[in-house]
Every structure is written in C-alpha cells, then in structure tokens.
Amino acid sequence: MLTSPSNALHSTPHLWPIRRSKLCRSRNFHSGGGKLYSLSLLSARTGASRFSVRALVRPDVSEDGDSGGALSFPNHISVKIPFGNREILAETGLMGRQASSSVTVTDGETIVCTSVCVADVPSEPSDFLPLYVHYQERFSAVGRTSGGFFKREGKTKDHEVLICRLIDRPLRPTMPKGFYNETQILSWVLSYDGLHAPDALAVTSAGIAVALSEVPNAKAIAGVRVGLIGGEFIVNPTVKEMEESQLDLFLAGTDTAILTIEGYSNFLPEEMLLQAVKIGQDAVQATCTAIEALAKKHGKAKMVDAIRLPPPDLYKHVKELAGEELSKALQIKGKIPRRKAISSLEEKVLTVMTEKGYVVDEVAFGTTEAQPELLEDEDEDEEVVPEGEVDQGDVHIRPIPRKPIPLLFSEVDVKLVFKEVSSKLLRRRIVEGGKRSDGRTPDGIRPIDSRCGLLPRAHGSSLFTRGETQALAVVTLGDKQMAQRIDNLEGSDEYKRFYLQYTFPPSSVGEVGRIGAPSRREIGHGTLAERALETILPSDDDFPYTIRVESTILESNGSSSMASVCGGCLALQDAGVPVKCSVAGIAMGMVWDTEEFGGDGSPLILSDITGAEDASGDMDFKVAGNEDGVTAFQMDIKVGGITLQIMEKALIQAKAGRRHILAEMAKCSPPPTLSLSKYAPLIHVMKVHPSKVYSLIGSGGKKVKSIIEESGVEAIDMQDDGIVKIMANNVASLERAKAIISGLTMVPAIGDIYRNCEIKSMAPYGAFVEIAPGREGLCHISELSAEWLAKPEDAYKIGDRIDVKLIEVNEKGQLRLSVRALLPESETGKDGQKPPPPTSDSTKDKGSPRKYVNTSSKDRGASSKVASGDIPKKSNDEDRGSLVNGEATIS
C-alpha cells in the first residue's frame, strides 16, 4: 500500500500494533491511542522523500477490525490410524499452520509433533538430496528441566541422532531425482508417558507430515518396532515389555516394500529374523494405507514442477567421450589410483565439452542476462529518448546487446551425468562379466589380516585389515566412574558399562578434512558395532569392569563399521574380557535391475562391498553375528524397496561370509592374550551386610576416603544392596583395603579371642586396641592387668601388641575388650579381687556404670567374626578418630 505522508499518519484502521526493540524505536511513529506502527522508508535517487506503510493484519482479526469471537481452526483434521495392535491419533491444522505441513501424533500419553518446510527456491543441483532432519526430546515432556547453567535443551544427544537417522533413511528412497529444494523436518517429543516409546512414533509422524506436504515423495512411509517376548513377536511393545525382549527390530517401509531395518538380538537365527520382518511389514502396510488415504483427501499439491533432471542428450555426449577410458579406469584394483583416474577423466570430459561449446558457465552466463535498469526522472521536463531505448514513462529499459551463445549444458549437470554413467558401467561389468573392480566374484571376501597386542600400554588392542579397510581397536577397562552417563526422559540416570566409540578421520580416505565433534555417521556406525558386541559380553557379576572400545578407521574402502566389530571382538579378547564367543560383521550389497545390464532380471547380491559398490549399488545391508545367529543388523535401500525373498537371499549369503571371516580371525597373529594386562586395574567384589554400607561410607564420605588413602587403592564403589567393588593397581593395596573393610564390617561375638593386637592409642581410662584393620575396641584400665593401675601407661605403651578377649558388645555395636580375662586364675589375685585404688577424681565412684565419649567419631558395624590383626598399618591418630567411637559402658 503506497500513500502520502499525510495519509500515513491518519490511516489507522487496518494496522496491527507490533513491538519493536529499543534499537528500532527511532523509526517508529506514534498515533492516537498510543499504538505503535512500523514505517518502511524508501529514498529515491533524486532525494525525493517517499515512503510506504505495511499493514500487518492479525490472523484472528477480520478486515473490519472485529475479532469475531473465538479463533476457529477450519482446517483442523483428526483421524485414527492403525499402529500395530492399537491405534494412534493424528492431527493436523491445529499447530504449526504456517509450515508446509505440521502433524501431531498421539500414542497413549506420548505426543510427537512434526513439521515439514520446503524452500521456495531450489539449491544448487547435486547428487545428494538436501534433506535435514532434527529430532529433540523436550524434558518438559516429563515435567523436568535439563541440567546445567542454561536450563534448556542444547546439543543433540546420541540417541536423538540415532532417531534422526531412523527418520532420514526411509524417506530418501521415496524422493525423486532432480528435486533440489531444501527440505527440513523438525520433530519434538512434547509429552512422554514412560510406556509408549517415541522413536517409531516419530518416524510415522514424519511420514504423515511429508505425505501431507508439498514434497513430491513417491510413497508414504511408516515405522514400527517388533519385539520377541516369551517366544511371541509383538508389534510396538511398551517400554516395560521391551525389557524382557530377545529382539529389538525397527522396520520402516511403504505399503508395498521394505525400506530400512535396524536392530539387535540375542543370536537370533535368520529364519526367526525374517518372521519378525514379515510381521513388521504387515503392520507398516496397514499404517501406510491409512496415511495414503489421508494424504489423498487432505494433502497439498506436490511440487512436481520443481524437479529438474539433466537433459537426455547429455548422457549421449558423456558416453561418447568417456566410455572406453571409463571402463578401463573402473577395472583398476587400487582405490586411490582408481579414484584419481576417474577424477582426471571427469575433468577431461568437462574440458572437451567446454571447448566444443556444450558447457555453460552459469555464473558468467548470468551476467549477460538482460536486466532492466530502473531510472527515475530527476525532473518533470520532457527528456529526449536516446535511440534504441523504449519510453515507458518514468522507467527506461535499455536493451543490452547479447551474442548468440551456443551453450547447452551446465557444469553441474555434466558431473551428475558422469557419475551416473560411471555407476552404470560398474554395474554392467559386475552383471555381465561376473567380476568386480578388484576381481572378486559376487560372493567373494577380500583378504583378511588381523593381529593383537600392538600397543603395549593399552589394556587390549587389535589391528583388523580387510582389503583396503583397516580398523584399530583399543580396549580400556575401568570401574563405575568410567561408565557413560545417559540423560534421558526416563527420569533416572542410566550408566552404560560398555560403549564403543567410532572415529572416521579424513586421512582414512586420503583426504584433507575438518576434525571436530563426532558426525551423525560416526555415531550411527559406532552404535551398530556396539550393539553387535554387547551380546557377547559377560555379566557385571562375572566381570565387574566398565569397558570402553575405541575403533579408529585408519583406511576405508567400505564396511568400516563391520571392521570395527571384528577388530573390537579381538581387542576384547586381548584385554582378557571373557567373551561368550567371537562375532564378525559383513556388509552386503545389491544390483537391483540386472535385466538392464544383460542379466536375468533377478537382483544380484554382493558380499563384502567396497565403497564404490556401496555408492553405485542399491543396498547396504550390514549383518553381524556368529555361525549360529545374528546380534546386530542395519539395512539401507536406495531403490523403492525390497521384498522378503531378496532379504532372505542376502541373509543366507551373509551367514556364509561371516563363517569365512570368523575362520580368518581365528588365524590372528599375534593372537589375543586372553588375560588381563599387567597395566589393567584390579577389581575385587565383596559382599557386606546392607546395614553396614553407611558405616563404610561415613559422614560426607569421610570413612571411604580414609580407607582409599590408607590402603592406596584407586576407588571403592558401594551399592545399597551391600556390594562393594574395590579397584586397585596392585595386589598389596587391594588386600589392604579388603582387610580394612572386612574388619569394619565384621560381626564379633562375645568370647572371641584376638591375638597379637596392636595398641593404637591411650586414654586415661584405658587403651584402644585394634583387633582387625580399621576396627578397634576399648580395653578399660581395669581390664589391662590383674594388678591395679594408676594409668594405662604403667603397663603398656602405644604400639605394644597384646592378646584380648571380647567381653561385651553394647547396643551401639561398641566393643569392650579385656586382657585380664585371658590371664591365669592365680594371677588375678585372691578371690579375683583387686586392691582398692587410691582416691582421685579420675577413679571416683568406679563401681557405678560410667560412659566415656569420644565425640569426634562414629559407630561402626561388622561383617566377619574373626579378622587378622597382624597386617601392618601406619599409626594415624586422626584416622583412628574416624574409625572408633570411644563411647563405652564400663561396669
């Protein structure tokens, strides 16, 4: 709306007040009623003052200014969609209405909101779809807030990254080639009930949102989880049910095919895995059918016109220029020489086509376009229009002379077509000749070399090499303090005692690149290898260590995650971890349409694929396990989906490949040591009565800290159920800590005799005697000797060793000892009576009960009947004060 200055300041009916920051207030004008309006000022080249007013209309206010009552949502749609053995509620048109589509999906009390937005302008063409997925679990979904100083969600957590990948991978195969508009999918968990997991729900929610949006996807997708509980397959089990499951299978697909599967199991046979996939596929088909019906009725028109494909004639030119040389380059066995030869040939093709005038430089070409030049008159006098210009009132359009440009194709299109031609030639060579780039048959495995113990100071290490893929695996053992803490929506801290961290540096492929935080690919590959190895680990009771595996990829030419499985298994054995068995991993590939390349039309399965076969093929199916079953699996598809028959064929071929790899791993030289490294920490587990745990910890942890300091161990971990774990670097300190804890937790009985016990300290009323490491009792002055003593020092001194007998344990667990009770009857005097003591304040009323209190100490319990008192211990009065409660009842 253009208006004059006078009209602008008085035209208020259709303007909506907006708030501006302090930095912008100088450009705001005030009108009656105190409302604030934003004016956009435009200066003409001549200096004339022209400006315009933009009216901001509130969506809930009609043209006449009347809000019309409550805001309505005419496009609000709510439908129920089958989701396994139950239904979910899908709603759209209520939240996020300005996005291309926004969907809220509810399962129980778990709510996931997903929005899809598409850029209006396409980005630069490439061989990768510009699809971005972000998934976030809001802590407010469970009535909590995140920790830290800022009290808000920050960096994406690892498990959120994994769910982002679950959403991304099934969507890509349904997207058409040539669609370059940036697409962003945002998914938030708004509510979580602790029973219905949000991951499969988020994938299905994304499938609904994309189906309703303008994105030109071919098919609607959905995702489900399948568990094996009590011998029965259950679709979308609850979180509690999954705790007892022998299988965790996530499956996503369309109403006709499978797009991706991922999960792990407890050595599940291939036949049972196929049964689970079949059950999951049936559930996905029902969900996708309902989504397709919803999209057909309420979905937006698809952006089919935005699809841009290279001109068909370009394929002919590229094949003519690169055909024979490209076929020879693809037969080079080495990855780096082959890559350089193909890159050089691509540059040659581009140069030749540019010289022949077939390639256009779009940047230079864009400067030669006719751009209208806007000129405003400086005055109202009649102007002479130069020859060749067209008079259009105040605007002159000056034609720019252009030379005829015989250019047809863009440089990006040439590169895309060259890559596609290379892929087809590689596939043709495999199908027609039966040989791959390195000379292997479709089911052949690359040469394998493995060795252990390369790093002398590491707790366990291995170097696994398969062809041009190499992984260095290193194992580190530690206690609970080394465990990985997981902060999730469950509300309780989760600690992982085993985790594998995968690193893929750019040097592994001979490139220069940026080093930073782990990428989504690294997190995903590491989790897959971790799940493959987790099944073979011993229980915490059998092996009370926290285990960390680092897998660094030193060379990569395909299947690096499966190399991490093989190398990690060998490194665990080299570290002395008593694994249940050995496992290996293999990556399977596929050529889908073999009829195009002279085949019989049936898909061709490839074993142990390389990087080029992964990029040019139609499937990447990773399977890990032993000879009997599968422990982890992951499948990505680049075509419209596969059937169960193809998956069965791939699983059978993968099983044969795993057996071969396991046989090669058994030839490892040097072999794994199968014993703990001398540099690994020692961990001893002992059980005490649960009531004694607090006694060992002490106020503020003082007691356990004093035990660690006195014994020299690294750490002591105590659990509420009485499990005590001691970690030490040497046997001597470990034994010392064991003796102290045994002494502190032993349960003495009246009448027990303790030999060769050391007197730790003296008091006017008696001596404190250590009957076990860390456990002391009071021997009253009257019990130190058969003779009367004025003070304890008259008979003994600190450091002397004596034999004592336990004669009393009071209600607080404090011990009363006696030397006199062990003396022969003749030495105690006639009738056992002692001479009367001299009168003094310290011994007045000796015959009445008396309490002596040491307020600097606490009471301690016991767990063993007799403890050895001959273990040397440094004298430390401060430690004694924390070990012994001097309060005793003297009769």
Short mmCIF file of N, CA and C in Angstrom, two decimals, residues 160-287:
data_model
loop_
_atom_site.label_atom_id
_atom_site.label_comp_id
_atom_site.label_asym_id
_atom_site.label_seq_id
_atom_site.Cartn_x
_atom_site.Cartn_y
_atom_site.Cartn_z
N GLU A 160 19.23 -39.19 20.23
CA GLU A 160 18.43 -38.34 19.35
C GLU A 160 18.99 -38.35 17.92
N VAL A 161 20.31 -38.39 17.81
CA VAL A 161 20.94 -38.51 16.48
C VAL A 161 20.52 -39.81 15.81
N LEU A 162 20.47 -40.89 16.57
CA LEU A 162 20.08 -42.18 16.01
C LEU A 162 18.66 -42.14 15.49
N ILE A 163 17.76 -41.45 16.20
CA ILE A 163 16.38 -41.36 15.74
C ILE A 163 16.28 -40.44 14.52
N CYS A 164 17.12 -39.41 14.46
CA CYS A 164 17.18 -38.59 13.24
C CYS A 164 17.53 -39.45 12.03
N ARG A 165 18.47 -40.36 12.22
CA ARG A 165 18.85 -41.25 11.13
C ARG A 165 17.72 -42.23 10.78
N LEU A 166 16.97 -42.66 11.79
CA LEU A 166 15.83 -43.54 11.51
C LEU A 166 14.77 -42.83 10.68
N ILE A 167 14.60 -41.54 10.90
CA ILE A 167 13.64 -40.77 10.12
C ILE A 167 14.16 -40.51 8.71
N ASP A 168 15.43 -40.20 8.61
CA ASP A 168 16.03 -39.79 7.34
C ASP A 168 16.12 -40.94 6.33
N ARG A 169 16.58 -42.10 6.80
CA ARG A 169 16.93 -43.17 5.86
C ARG A 169 15.75 -43.73 5.08
N PRO A 170 14.57 -43.96 5.65
CA PRO A 170 13.46 -44.45 4.82
C PRO A 170 12.83 -43.39 3.92
N LEU A 171 13.05 -42.11 4.22
CA LEU A 171 12.45 -41.06 3.40
C LEU A 171 13.21 -40.83 2.10
N ARG A 172 14.52 -40.95 2.12
CA ARG A 172 15.33 -40.62 0.94
C ARG A 172 14.98 -41.47 -0.29
N PRO A 173 14.79 -42.79 -0.15
CA PRO A 173 14.47 -43.56 -1.36
C PRO A 173 13.14 -43.18 -2.00
N THR A 174 12.24 -42.52 -1.26
CA THR A 174 10.95 -42.15 -1.83
C THR A 174 10.99 -40.79 -2.52
N MET A 175 12.11 -40.07 -2.42
CA MET A 175 12.22 -38.75 -3.03
C MET A 175 12.67 -38.88 -4.49
N PRO A 176 12.12 -38.07 -5.39
CA PRO A 176 12.50 -38.16 -6.80
C PRO A 176 13.87 -37.55 -7.06
N LYS A 177 14.56 -38.05 -8.08
CA LYS A 177 15.80 -37.43 -8.51
C LYS A 177 15.49 -36.09 -9.15
N GLY A 178 16.38 -35.14 -8.92
CA GLY A 178 16.20 -33.82 -9.50
C GLY A 178 15.43 -32.85 -8.64
N PHE A 179 15.07 -33.24 -7.42
CA PHE A 179 14.39 -32.33 -6.50
C PHE A 179 15.44 -31.73 -5.58
N TYR A 180 15.75 -30.46 -5.75
CA TYR A 180 16.85 -29.81 -5.04
C TYR A 180 16.38 -28.74 -4.06
N ASN A 181 15.11 -28.62 -3.82
CA ASN A 181 14.63 -27.66 -2.82
C ASN A 181 14.94 -28.18 -1.42
N GLU A 182 15.59 -27.34 -0.63
CA GLU A 182 15.93 -27.75 0.72
C GLU A 182 14.66 -28.08 1.51
N THR A 183 14.70 -29.25 2.17
CA THR A 183 13.56 -29.73 2.94
C THR A 183 14.01 -29.99 4.37
N GLN A 184 13.28 -29.45 5.32
CA GLN A 184 13.62 -29.60 6.74
C GLN A 184 12.47 -30.23 7.49
N ILE A 185 12.81 -31.27 8.26
CA ILE A 185 11.83 -31.97 9.09
C ILE A 185 12.22 -31.77 10.55
N LEU A 186 11.34 -31.18 11.31
CA LEU A 186 11.56 -30.94 12.74
C LEU A 186 10.58 -31.79 13.53
N SER A 187 11.10 -32.53 14.51
CA SER A 187 10.25 -33.41 15.30
C SER A 187 10.57 -33.21 16.78
N TRP A 188 9.53 -32.99 17.57
CA TRP A 188 9.70 -32.77 19.01
C TRP A 188 8.81 -33.73 19.78
N VAL A 189 9.34 -34.26 20.87
CA VAL A 189 8.53 -35.03 21.81
C VAL A 189 7.97 -34.04 22.82
N LEU A 190 6.67 -33.83 22.76
CA LEU A 190 6.02 -32.85 23.63
C LEU A 190 5.50 -33.47 24.92
N SER A 191 5.23 -34.78 24.89
CA SER A 191 4.73 -35.47 26.08
C SER A 191 5.18 -36.92 26.01
N TYR A 192 5.57 -37.46 27.17
CA TYR A 192 6.05 -38.85 27.22
C TYR A 192 5.51 -39.50 28.48
N ASP A 193 4.86 -40.66 28.29
CA ASP A 193 4.22 -41.33 29.42
C ASP A 193 5.06 -42.45 30.02
N GLY A 194 6.25 -42.70 29.47
CA GLY A 194 7.11 -43.74 30.00
C GLY A 194 6.77 -45.13 29.54
N LEU A 195 5.70 -45.29 28.78
CA LEU A 195 5.28 -46.61 28.29
C LEU A 195 5.42 -46.74 26.79
N HIS A 196 5.00 -45.72 26.04
CA HIS A 196 4.99 -45.77 24.59
C HIS A 196 6.21 -45.00 24.06
N ALA A 197 7.16 -45.74 23.49
CA ALA A 197 8.41 -45.15 23.03
C ALA A 197 8.14 -44.17 21.88
N PRO A 198 8.86 -43.04 21.85
CA PRO A 198 8.57 -42.03 20.82
C PRO A 198 9.31 -42.22 19.50
N ASP A 199 10.26 -43.18 19.40
CA ASP A 199 11.08 -43.26 18.19
C ASP A 199 10.29 -43.74 16.97
N ALA A 200 9.64 -44.90 17.06
CA ALA A 200 8.83 -45.37 15.93
C ALA A 200 7.68 -44.41 15.66
N LEU A 201 7.16 -43.79 16.71
CA LEU A 201 6.09 -42.80 16.55
C LEU A 201 6.59 -41.58 15.78
N ALA A 202 7.84 -41.18 16.03
CA ALA A 202 8.40 -40.03 15.33
C ALA A 202 8.59 -40.33 13.84
N VAL A 203 9.01 -41.54 13.50
CA VAL A 203 9.17 -41.91 12.09
C VAL A 203 7.83 -41.89 11.37
N THR A 204 6.81 -42.46 12.00
CA THR A 204 5.47 -42.47 11.41
C THR A 204 4.93 -41.05 11.30
N SER A 205 5.17 -40.23 12.31
CA SER A 205 4.73 -38.84 12.27
C SER A 205 5.38 -38.09 11.12
N ALA A 206 6.67 -38.34 10.90
CA ALA A 206 7.36 -37.71 9.77
C ALA A 206 6.79 -38.19 8.44
N GLY A 207 6.44 -39.48 8.36
CA GLY A 207 5.84 -39.99 7.13
C GLY A 207 4.51 -39.34 6.83
N ILE A 208 3.69 -39.10 7.88
CA ILE A 208 2.40 -38.43 7.68
C ILE A 208 2.62 -36.98 7.24
N ALA A 209 3.56 -36.30 7.90
CA ALA A 209 3.80 -34.89 7.59
C ALA A 209 4.30 -34.71 6.16
N VAL A 210 5.21 -35.56 5.72
CA VAL A 210 5.73 -35.46 4.35
C VAL A 210 4.62 -35.78 3.34
N ALA A 211 3.78 -36.76 3.65
CA ALA A 211 2.69 -37.10 2.73
C ALA A 211 1.70 -35.95 2.57
N LEU A 212 1.48 -35.17 3.63
CA LEU A 212 0.54 -34.05 3.55
C LEU A 212 1.17 -32.79 2.98
N SER A 213 2.49 -32.74 2.88
CA SER A 213 3.19 -31.53 2.47
C SER A 213 3.30 -31.46 0.95
N GLU A 214 4.03 -30.43 0.49
CA GLU A 214 4.25 -30.23 -0.95
C GLU A 214 5.43 -31.03 -1.49
N VAL A 215 6.14 -31.73 -0.61
CA VAL A 215 7.30 -32.51 -1.06
C VAL A 215 6.81 -33.62 -2.00
N PRO A 216 7.39 -33.74 -3.19
CA PRO A 216 6.91 -34.72 -4.18
C PRO A 216 7.44 -36.13 -3.93
N ASN A 217 7.16 -36.69 -2.77
CA ASN A 217 7.61 -38.05 -2.49
C ASN A 217 6.72 -39.05 -3.21
N ALA A 218 7.28 -40.22 -3.49
CA ALA A 218 6.55 -41.21 -4.27
C ALA A 218 5.55 -41.98 -3.43
N LYS A 219 5.92 -42.32 -2.19
CA LYS A 219 5.08 -43.16 -1.34
C LYS A 219 5.11 -42.64 0.09
N ALA A 220 4.05 -42.92 0.82
CA ALA A 220 4.03 -42.63 2.25
C ALA A 220 4.78 -43.73 2.99
N ILE A 221 5.49 -43.34 4.05
CA ILE A 221 6.26 -44.30 4.83
C ILE A 221 5.77 -44.30 6.27
N ALA A 222 6.06 -45.41 6.97
CA ALA A 222 5.74 -45.54 8.39
C ALA A 222 6.76 -46.46 9.02
N GLY A 223 6.88 -46.40 10.35
CA GLY A 223 7.86 -47.22 11.06
C GLY A 223 7.22 -47.91 12.25
N VAL A 224 7.69 -49.11 12.56
CA VAL A 224 7.21 -49.86 13.71
C VAL A 224 8.40 -50.54 14.39
N ARG A 225 8.19 -50.97 15.62
CA ARG A 225 9.17 -51.77 16.36
C ARG A 225 8.57 -53.14 16.62
N VAL A 226 9.42 -54.17 16.51
CA VAL A 226 8.98 -55.54 16.75
C VAL A 226 9.87 -56.13 17.84
N GLY A 227 9.25 -56.73 18.84
CA GLY A 227 9.97 -57.39 19.92
C GLY A 227 9.62 -58.86 19.98
N LEU A 228 10.50 -59.64 20.60
CA LEU A 228 10.28 -61.07 20.79
C LEU A 228 10.21 -61.33 22.30
N ILE A 229 9.00 -61.53 22.80
CA ILE A 229 8.77 -61.65 24.24
C ILE A 229 8.04 -62.96 24.51
N GLY A 230 8.69 -63.81 25.29
CA GLY A 230 8.08 -65.10 25.60
C GLY A 230 7.84 -65.96 24.39
N GLY A 231 8.73 -65.86 23.39
CA GLY A 231 8.58 -66.65 22.18
C GLY A 231 7.56 -66.12 21.20
N GLU A 232 6.99 -64.95 21.44
CA GLU A 232 5.96 -64.37 20.57
C GLU A 232 6.40 -62.99 20.09
N PHE A 233 6.19 -62.74 18.79
CA PHE A 233 6.53 -61.44 18.22
C PHE A 233 5.41 -60.45 18.51
N ILE A 234 5.80 -59.27 19.02
CA ILE A 234 4.84 -58.23 19.38
C ILE A 234 5.22 -56.95 18.64
N VAL A 235 4.24 -56.33 17.99
CA VAL A 235 4.46 -55.09 17.25
C VAL A 235 4.26 -53.91 18.20
N ASN A 236 5.22 -53.01 18.20
CA ASN A 236 5.18 -51.81 19.05
C ASN A 236 4.93 -52.14 20.51
N PRO A 237 5.78 -52.97 21.12
CA PRO A 237 5.61 -53.27 22.55
C PRO A 237 5.92 -52.03 23.39
N THR A 238 5.45 -52.07 24.62
CA THR A 238 5.72 -50.95 25.52
C THR A 238 7.17 -51.00 25.99
N VAL A 239 7.60 -49.93 26.63
CA VAL A 239 8.97 -49.86 27.13
C VAL A 239 9.22 -50.95 28.16
N LYS A 240 8.24 -51.21 29.00
CA LYS A 240 8.39 -52.25 30.01
C LYS A 240 8.48 -53.63 29.38
N GLU A 241 7.69 -53.88 28.35
CA GLU A 241 7.75 -55.17 27.66
C GLU A 241 9.08 -55.39 26.96
N MET A 242 9.67 -54.32 26.45
CA MET A 242 10.94 -54.44 25.73
C MET A 242 12.08 -54.84 26.66
N GLU A 243 11.93 -54.64 27.95
CA GLU A 243 12.98 -55.04 28.89
C GLU A 243 13.19 -56.55 28.90
N GLU A 244 12.16 -57.31 28.53
CA GLU A 244 12.24 -58.77 28.50
C GLU A 244 12.40 -59.32 27.09
N SER A 245 12.55 -58.45 26.11
CA SER A 245 12.58 -58.89 24.72
C SER A 245 13.95 -59.42 24.32
N GLN A 246 13.95 -60.46 23.48
CA GLN A 246 15.17 -61.02 22.92
C GLN A 246 15.52 -60.39 21.57
N LEU A 247 14.67 -59.49 21.11
CA LEU A 247 14.87 -58.85 19.80
C LEU A 247 14.40 -57.41 19.88
N ASP A 248 15.18 -56.52 19.27
CA ASP A 248 14.78 -55.12 19.12
C ASP A 248 14.92 -54.78 17.64
N LEU A 249 13.82 -54.89 16.92
CA LEU A 249 13.82 -54.67 15.47
C LEU A 249 13.02 -53.43 15.15
N PHE A 250 13.65 -52.49 14.45
CA PHE A 250 12.92 -51.33 13.92
C PHE A 250 12.82 -51.51 12.41
N LEU A 251 11.62 -51.34 11.89
CA LEU A 251 11.38 -51.52 10.46
C LEU A 251 10.57 -50.35 9.93
N ALA A 252 10.97 -49.85 8.76
CA ALA A 252 10.23 -48.79 8.08
C ALA A 252 10.08 -49.15 6.62
N GLY A 253 8.97 -48.75 6.04
CA GLY A 253 8.73 -49.07 4.64
C GLY A 253 7.47 -48.40 4.13
N THR A 254 7.05 -48.83 2.95
CA THR A 254 5.83 -48.34 2.33
C THR A 254 4.77 -49.45 2.38
N ASP A 255 3.68 -49.23 1.66
CA ASP A 255 2.63 -50.25 1.64
C ASP A 255 2.99 -51.44 0.76
N THR A 256 4.12 -51.36 0.04
CA THR A 256 4.49 -52.45 -0.87
C THR A 256 5.89 -53.00 -0.63
N ALA A 257 6.75 -52.29 0.08
CA ALA A 257 8.14 -52.73 0.18
C ALA A 257 8.77 -52.28 1.49
N ILE A 258 9.93 -52.89 1.79
CA ILE A 258 10.72 -52.56 2.97
C ILE A 258 11.82 -51.59 2.56
N LEU A 259 11.98 -50.53 3.34
CA LEU A 259 12.98 -49.52 3.03
C LEU A 259 14.19 -49.59 3.95
N THR A 260 13.99 -49.87 5.22
CA THR A 260 15.11 -49.94 6.15
C THR A 260 14.74 -50.82 7.33
N ILE A 261 15.73 -51.54 7.84
CA ILE A 261 15.58 -52.25 9.11
C ILE A 261 16.84 -52.00 9.93
N GLU A 262 16.68 -52.04 11.22
CA GLU A 262 17.82 -51.83 12.12
C GLU A 262 17.47 -52.43 13.48
N GLY A 263 18.46 -53.00 14.14
CA GLY A 263 18.20 -53.53 15.47
C GLY A 263 19.28 -54.48 15.92
N TYR A 264 19.00 -55.18 17.01
CA TYR A 264 19.95 -56.14 17.56
C TYR A 264 19.16 -57.24 18.26
N SER A 265 19.81 -58.38 18.44
CA SER A 265 19.13 -59.54 19.01
C SER A 265 20.15 -60.40 19.74
N ASN A 266 19.64 -61.42 20.40
CA ASN A 266 20.48 -62.35 21.16
C ASN A 266 20.69 -63.62 20.33
N PHE A 267 21.57 -63.51 19.32
CA PHE A 267 21.90 -64.62 18.42
C PHE A 267 20.64 -65.23 17.82
N LEU A 268 19.79 -64.37 17.29
CA LEU A 268 18.55 -64.82 16.68
C LEU A 268 18.84 -65.47 15.33
N PRO A 269 18.32 -66.66 15.05
CA PRO A 269 18.52 -67.29 13.74
C PRO A 269 17.90 -66.46 12.62
N GLU A 270 18.47 -66.59 11.42
CA GLU A 270 17.99 -65.82 10.29
C GLU A 270 16.52 -66.10 9.99
N GLU A 271 16.08 -67.31 10.19
CA GLU A 271 14.69 -67.66 9.91
C GLU A 271 13.73 -66.87 10.80
N MET A 272 14.07 -66.76 12.08
CA MET A 272 13.21 -66.02 13.00
C MET A 272 13.26 -64.52 12.72
N LEU A 273 14.41 -64.03 12.29
CA LEU A 273 14.51 -62.62 11.95
C LEU A 273 13.61 -62.30 10.76
N LEU A 274 13.54 -63.19 9.79
CA LEU A 274 12.65 -62.98 8.65
C LEU A 274 11.19 -63.00 9.07
N GLN A 275 10.85 -63.86 10.03
CA GLN A 275 9.47 -63.87 10.53
C GLN A 275 9.12 -62.54 11.18
N ALA A 276 10.07 -62.00 11.96
CA ALA A 276 9.82 -60.71 12.60
C ALA A 276 9.65 -59.60 11.56
N VAL A 277 10.48 -59.64 10.50
CA VAL A 277 10.37 -58.63 9.44
C VAL A 277 9.02 -58.74 8.75
N LYS A 278 8.55 -59.96 8.52
CA LYS A 278 7.26 -60.15 7.86
C LYS A 278 6.12 -59.57 8.72
N ILE A 279 6.16 -59.81 10.02
CA ILE A 279 5.13 -59.27 10.91
C ILE A 279 5.19 -57.75 10.93
N GLY A 280 6.40 -57.20 10.99
CA GLY A 280 6.53 -55.75 10.98
C GLY A 280 6.08 -55.14 9.66
N GLN A 281 6.36 -55.82 8.54
CA GLN A 281 5.95 -55.29 7.24
C GLN A 281 4.43 -55.24 7.12
N ASP A 282 3.74 -56.25 7.63
CA ASP A 282 2.28 -56.24 7.59
C ASP A 282 1.71 -55.05 8.37
N ALA A 283 2.32 -54.76 9.53
CA ALA A 283 1.85 -53.61 10.32
C ALA A 283 2.12 -52.30 9.60
N VAL A 284 3.29 -52.19 8.95
CA VAL A 284 3.62 -50.97 8.20
C VAL A 284 2.66 -50.78 7.04
N GLN A 285 2.29 -51.85 6.35
CA GLN A 285 1.38 -51.73 5.22
C GLN A 285 0.03 -51.16 5.65
N ALA A 286 -0.48 -51.61 6.77
CA ALA A 286 -1.77 -51.10 7.25
C ALA A 286 -1.68 -49.62 7.59
N THR A 287 -0.57 -49.22 8.22
CA THR A 287 -0.39 -47.81 8.58
C THR A 287 -0.25 -46.95 7.33
#
